[in-house]
mmCIF file of C-alpha atoms in Angstrom:
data_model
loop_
_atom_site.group_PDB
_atom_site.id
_atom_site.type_symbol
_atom_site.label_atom_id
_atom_site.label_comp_id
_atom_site.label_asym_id
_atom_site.label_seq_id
_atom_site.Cartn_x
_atom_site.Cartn_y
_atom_site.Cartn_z
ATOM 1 C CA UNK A 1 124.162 -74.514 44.232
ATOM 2 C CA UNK A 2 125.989 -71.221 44.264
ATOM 3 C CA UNK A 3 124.774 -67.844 45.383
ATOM 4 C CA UNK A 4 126.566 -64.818 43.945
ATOM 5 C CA UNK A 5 125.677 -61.234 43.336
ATOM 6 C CA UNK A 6 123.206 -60.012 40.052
ATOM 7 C CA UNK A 7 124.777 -59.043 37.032
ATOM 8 C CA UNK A 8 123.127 -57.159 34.107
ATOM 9 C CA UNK A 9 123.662 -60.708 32.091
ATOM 10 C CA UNK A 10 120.981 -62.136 34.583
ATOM 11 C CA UNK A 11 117.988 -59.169 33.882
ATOM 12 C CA UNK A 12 116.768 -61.304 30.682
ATOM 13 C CA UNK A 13 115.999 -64.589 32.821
ATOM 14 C CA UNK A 14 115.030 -62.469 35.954
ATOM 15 C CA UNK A 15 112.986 -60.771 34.351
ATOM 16 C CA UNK A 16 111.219 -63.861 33.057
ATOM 17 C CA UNK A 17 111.763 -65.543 36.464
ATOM 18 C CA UNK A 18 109.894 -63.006 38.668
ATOM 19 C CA UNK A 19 107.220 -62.794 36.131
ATOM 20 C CA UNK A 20 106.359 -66.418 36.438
ATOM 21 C CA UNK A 21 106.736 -66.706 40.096
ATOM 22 C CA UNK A 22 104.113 -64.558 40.863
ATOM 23 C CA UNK A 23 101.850 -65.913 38.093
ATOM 24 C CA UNK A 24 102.386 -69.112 39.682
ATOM 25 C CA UNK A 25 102.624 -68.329 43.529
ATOM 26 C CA UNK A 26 100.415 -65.042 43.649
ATOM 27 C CA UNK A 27 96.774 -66.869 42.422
ATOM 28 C CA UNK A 28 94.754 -64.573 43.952
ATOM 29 C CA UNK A 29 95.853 -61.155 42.146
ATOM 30 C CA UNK A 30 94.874 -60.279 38.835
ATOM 31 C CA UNK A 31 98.205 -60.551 36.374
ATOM 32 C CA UNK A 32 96.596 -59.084 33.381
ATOM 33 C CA UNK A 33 98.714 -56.294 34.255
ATOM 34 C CA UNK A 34 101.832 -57.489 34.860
ATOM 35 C CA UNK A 35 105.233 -57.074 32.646
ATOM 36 C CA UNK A 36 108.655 -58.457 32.146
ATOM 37 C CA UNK A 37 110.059 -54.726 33.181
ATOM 38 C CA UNK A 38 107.946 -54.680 37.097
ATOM 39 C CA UNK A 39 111.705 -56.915 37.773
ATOM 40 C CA UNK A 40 113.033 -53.833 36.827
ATOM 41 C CA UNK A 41 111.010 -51.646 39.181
ATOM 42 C CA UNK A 42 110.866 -54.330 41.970
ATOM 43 C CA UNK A 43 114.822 -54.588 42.616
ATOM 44 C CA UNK A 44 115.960 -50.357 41.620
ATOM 45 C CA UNK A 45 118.339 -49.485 44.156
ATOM 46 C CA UNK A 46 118.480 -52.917 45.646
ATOM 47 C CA UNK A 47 120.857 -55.228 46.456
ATOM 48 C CA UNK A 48 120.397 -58.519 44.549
ATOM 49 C CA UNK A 49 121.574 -62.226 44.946
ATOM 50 C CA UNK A 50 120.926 -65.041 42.267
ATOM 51 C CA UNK A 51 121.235 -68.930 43.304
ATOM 52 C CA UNK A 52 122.289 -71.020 40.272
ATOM 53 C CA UNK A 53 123.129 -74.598 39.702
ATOM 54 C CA UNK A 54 125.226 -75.696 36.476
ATOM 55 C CA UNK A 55 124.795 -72.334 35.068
ATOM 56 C CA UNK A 56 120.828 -72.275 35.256
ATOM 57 C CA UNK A 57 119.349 -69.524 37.619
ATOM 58 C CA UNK A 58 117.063 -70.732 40.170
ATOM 59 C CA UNK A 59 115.862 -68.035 41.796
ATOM 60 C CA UNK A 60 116.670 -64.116 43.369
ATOM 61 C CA UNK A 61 116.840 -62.314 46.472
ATOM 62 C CA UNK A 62 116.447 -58.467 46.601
ATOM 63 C CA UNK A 63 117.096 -56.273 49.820
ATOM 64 C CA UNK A 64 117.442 -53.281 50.757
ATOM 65 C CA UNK A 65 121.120 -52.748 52.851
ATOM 66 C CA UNK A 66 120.529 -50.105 54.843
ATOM 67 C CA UNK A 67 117.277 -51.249 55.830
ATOM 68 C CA UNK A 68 117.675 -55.072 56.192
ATOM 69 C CA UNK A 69 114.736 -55.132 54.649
ATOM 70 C CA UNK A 70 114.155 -58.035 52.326
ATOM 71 C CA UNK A 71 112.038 -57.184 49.595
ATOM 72 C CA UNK A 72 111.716 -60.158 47.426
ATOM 73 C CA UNK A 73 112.306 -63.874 47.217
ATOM 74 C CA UNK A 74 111.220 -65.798 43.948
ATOM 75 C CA UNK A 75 112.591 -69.092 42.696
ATOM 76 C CA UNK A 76 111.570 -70.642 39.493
ATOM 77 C CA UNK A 77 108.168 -72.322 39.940
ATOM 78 C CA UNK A 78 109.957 -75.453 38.551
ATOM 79 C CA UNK A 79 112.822 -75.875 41.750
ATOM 80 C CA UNK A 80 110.366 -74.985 44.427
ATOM 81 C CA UNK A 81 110.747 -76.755 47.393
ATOM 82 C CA UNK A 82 114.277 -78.056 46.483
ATOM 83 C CA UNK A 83 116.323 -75.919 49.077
ATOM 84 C CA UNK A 84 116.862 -72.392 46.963
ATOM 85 C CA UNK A 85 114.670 -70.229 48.518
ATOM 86 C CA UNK A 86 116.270 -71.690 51.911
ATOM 87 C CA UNK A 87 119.658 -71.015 50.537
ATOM 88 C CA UNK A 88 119.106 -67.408 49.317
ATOM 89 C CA UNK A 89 117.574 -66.825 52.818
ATOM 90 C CA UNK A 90 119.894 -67.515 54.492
ATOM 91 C CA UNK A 91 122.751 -65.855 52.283
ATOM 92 C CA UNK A 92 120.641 -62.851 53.021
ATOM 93 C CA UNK A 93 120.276 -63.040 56.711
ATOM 94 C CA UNK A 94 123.830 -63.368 56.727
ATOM 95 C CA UNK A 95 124.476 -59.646 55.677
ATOM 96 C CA UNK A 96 121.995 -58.252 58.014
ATOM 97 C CA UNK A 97 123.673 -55.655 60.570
ATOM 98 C CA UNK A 98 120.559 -55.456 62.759
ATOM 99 C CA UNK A 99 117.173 -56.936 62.533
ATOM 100 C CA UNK A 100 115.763 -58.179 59.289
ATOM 101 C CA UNK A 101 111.935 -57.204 58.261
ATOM 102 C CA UNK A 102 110.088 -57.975 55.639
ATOM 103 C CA UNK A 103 106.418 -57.717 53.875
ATOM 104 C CA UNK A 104 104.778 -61.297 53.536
ATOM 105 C CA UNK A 105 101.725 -61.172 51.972
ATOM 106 C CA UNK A 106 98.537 -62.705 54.287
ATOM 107 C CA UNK A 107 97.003 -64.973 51.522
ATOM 108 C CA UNK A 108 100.878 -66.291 50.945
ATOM 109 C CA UNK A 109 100.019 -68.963 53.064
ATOM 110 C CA UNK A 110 103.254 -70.907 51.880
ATOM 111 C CA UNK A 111 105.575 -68.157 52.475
ATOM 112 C CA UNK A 112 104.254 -67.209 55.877
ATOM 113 C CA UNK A 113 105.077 -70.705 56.839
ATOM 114 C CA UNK A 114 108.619 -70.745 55.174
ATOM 115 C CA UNK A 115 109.657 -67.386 57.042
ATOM 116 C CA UNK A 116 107.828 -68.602 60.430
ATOM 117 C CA UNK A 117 110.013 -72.124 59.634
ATOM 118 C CA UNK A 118 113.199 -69.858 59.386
ATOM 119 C CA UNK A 119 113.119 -67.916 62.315
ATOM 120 C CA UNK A 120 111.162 -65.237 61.452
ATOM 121 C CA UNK A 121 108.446 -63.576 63.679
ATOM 122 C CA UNK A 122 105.032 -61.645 63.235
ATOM 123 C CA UNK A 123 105.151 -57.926 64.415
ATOM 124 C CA UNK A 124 102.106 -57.036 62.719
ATOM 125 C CA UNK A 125 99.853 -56.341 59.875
ATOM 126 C CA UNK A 126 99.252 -53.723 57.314
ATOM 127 C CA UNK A 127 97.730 -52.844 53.937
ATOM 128 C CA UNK A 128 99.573 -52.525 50.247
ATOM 129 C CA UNK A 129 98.352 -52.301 46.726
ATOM 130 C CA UNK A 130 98.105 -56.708 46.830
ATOM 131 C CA UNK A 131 96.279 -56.851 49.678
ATOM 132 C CA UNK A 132 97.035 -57.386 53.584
ATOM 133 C CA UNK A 133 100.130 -58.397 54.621
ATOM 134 C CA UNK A 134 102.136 -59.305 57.745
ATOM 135 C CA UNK A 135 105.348 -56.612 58.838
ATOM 136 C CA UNK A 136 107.921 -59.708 60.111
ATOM 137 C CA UNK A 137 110.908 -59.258 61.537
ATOM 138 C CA UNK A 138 114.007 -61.863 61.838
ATOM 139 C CA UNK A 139 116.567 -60.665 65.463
ATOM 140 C CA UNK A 140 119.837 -60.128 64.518
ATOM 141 C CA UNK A 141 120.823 -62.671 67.435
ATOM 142 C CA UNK A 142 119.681 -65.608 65.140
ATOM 143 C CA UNK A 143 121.571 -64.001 62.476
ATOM 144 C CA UNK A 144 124.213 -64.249 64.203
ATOM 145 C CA UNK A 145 123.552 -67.916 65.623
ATOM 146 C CA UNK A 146 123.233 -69.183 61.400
ATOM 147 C CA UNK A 147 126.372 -67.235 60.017
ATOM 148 C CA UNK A 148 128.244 -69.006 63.177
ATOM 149 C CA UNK A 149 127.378 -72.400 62.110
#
């Protein structure tokens, strides 16, 4: 698997990528009105990796530099649970400068328990658009600890 930076050849697949994540992963929202473009939206003025294997993109990773602040992690419904979102993860944590937050959704059970497996903590909880979700932040000492490995 290699993880590299986004290029404008990847929007196409992304696009369809990110669309059928959340279709697949975010069961409790209504997608009626979701579109190929919200990748567009979702990742403007972000920093973007893409994992591939053998040419085939598995999956994204969108933060926002300044911010360490992860934004999104989707991997095709279809290599779930075969190491990519792990990978991207930790390609992002990597490039953090200070501690990483993020935005998990509460009723993303799954993800919860992938961030809490990687390191990640619970801070606390808010409200967006998709419901309740959990502010959780990743200390730049464990950074630090994985990119030394």
């Amino acid at each position: 698997m290699h993880i590299r930076p986004f290029t404008e050849a990847d929007r196409p697949f992304l696009r369809t990528l990110f669309l059928a994540s959340r279709k697949a992963s975010w069961t409790w929202l209504d997608p009626d009105g979701w579109q190929l473009e919200d990748f567009d939206r979702v990742v403007l003025g972000e920093k973007v990796l893409v994992a591939e294997e053998e040419g085939h993109r598995l999956g994204f990773a969108a933060w926002l530099e300044n911010d360490n602040f992860l934004h999104s992690l989707f991997i095709d419904p279809q290599y779930q649970g075969r190491g990519v979102g792990s990978a991207l993860l930790l390609a992002i944590q990597a490039r953090f400068t200070s501690t990483g937050a993020l935005k998990c959704l509460l009723a993303n059970k799954s993800a919860q328990q992938f961030y809490l497996h990687h390191g990640w903590e619970i801070i606390s909880e808010g409200e967006s658009e998709q419901g309740r979700y959990l502010l959780m932040h990743y200390p730049k000492t464990t950074t630090l600890r994985y990119v030394q490995q």
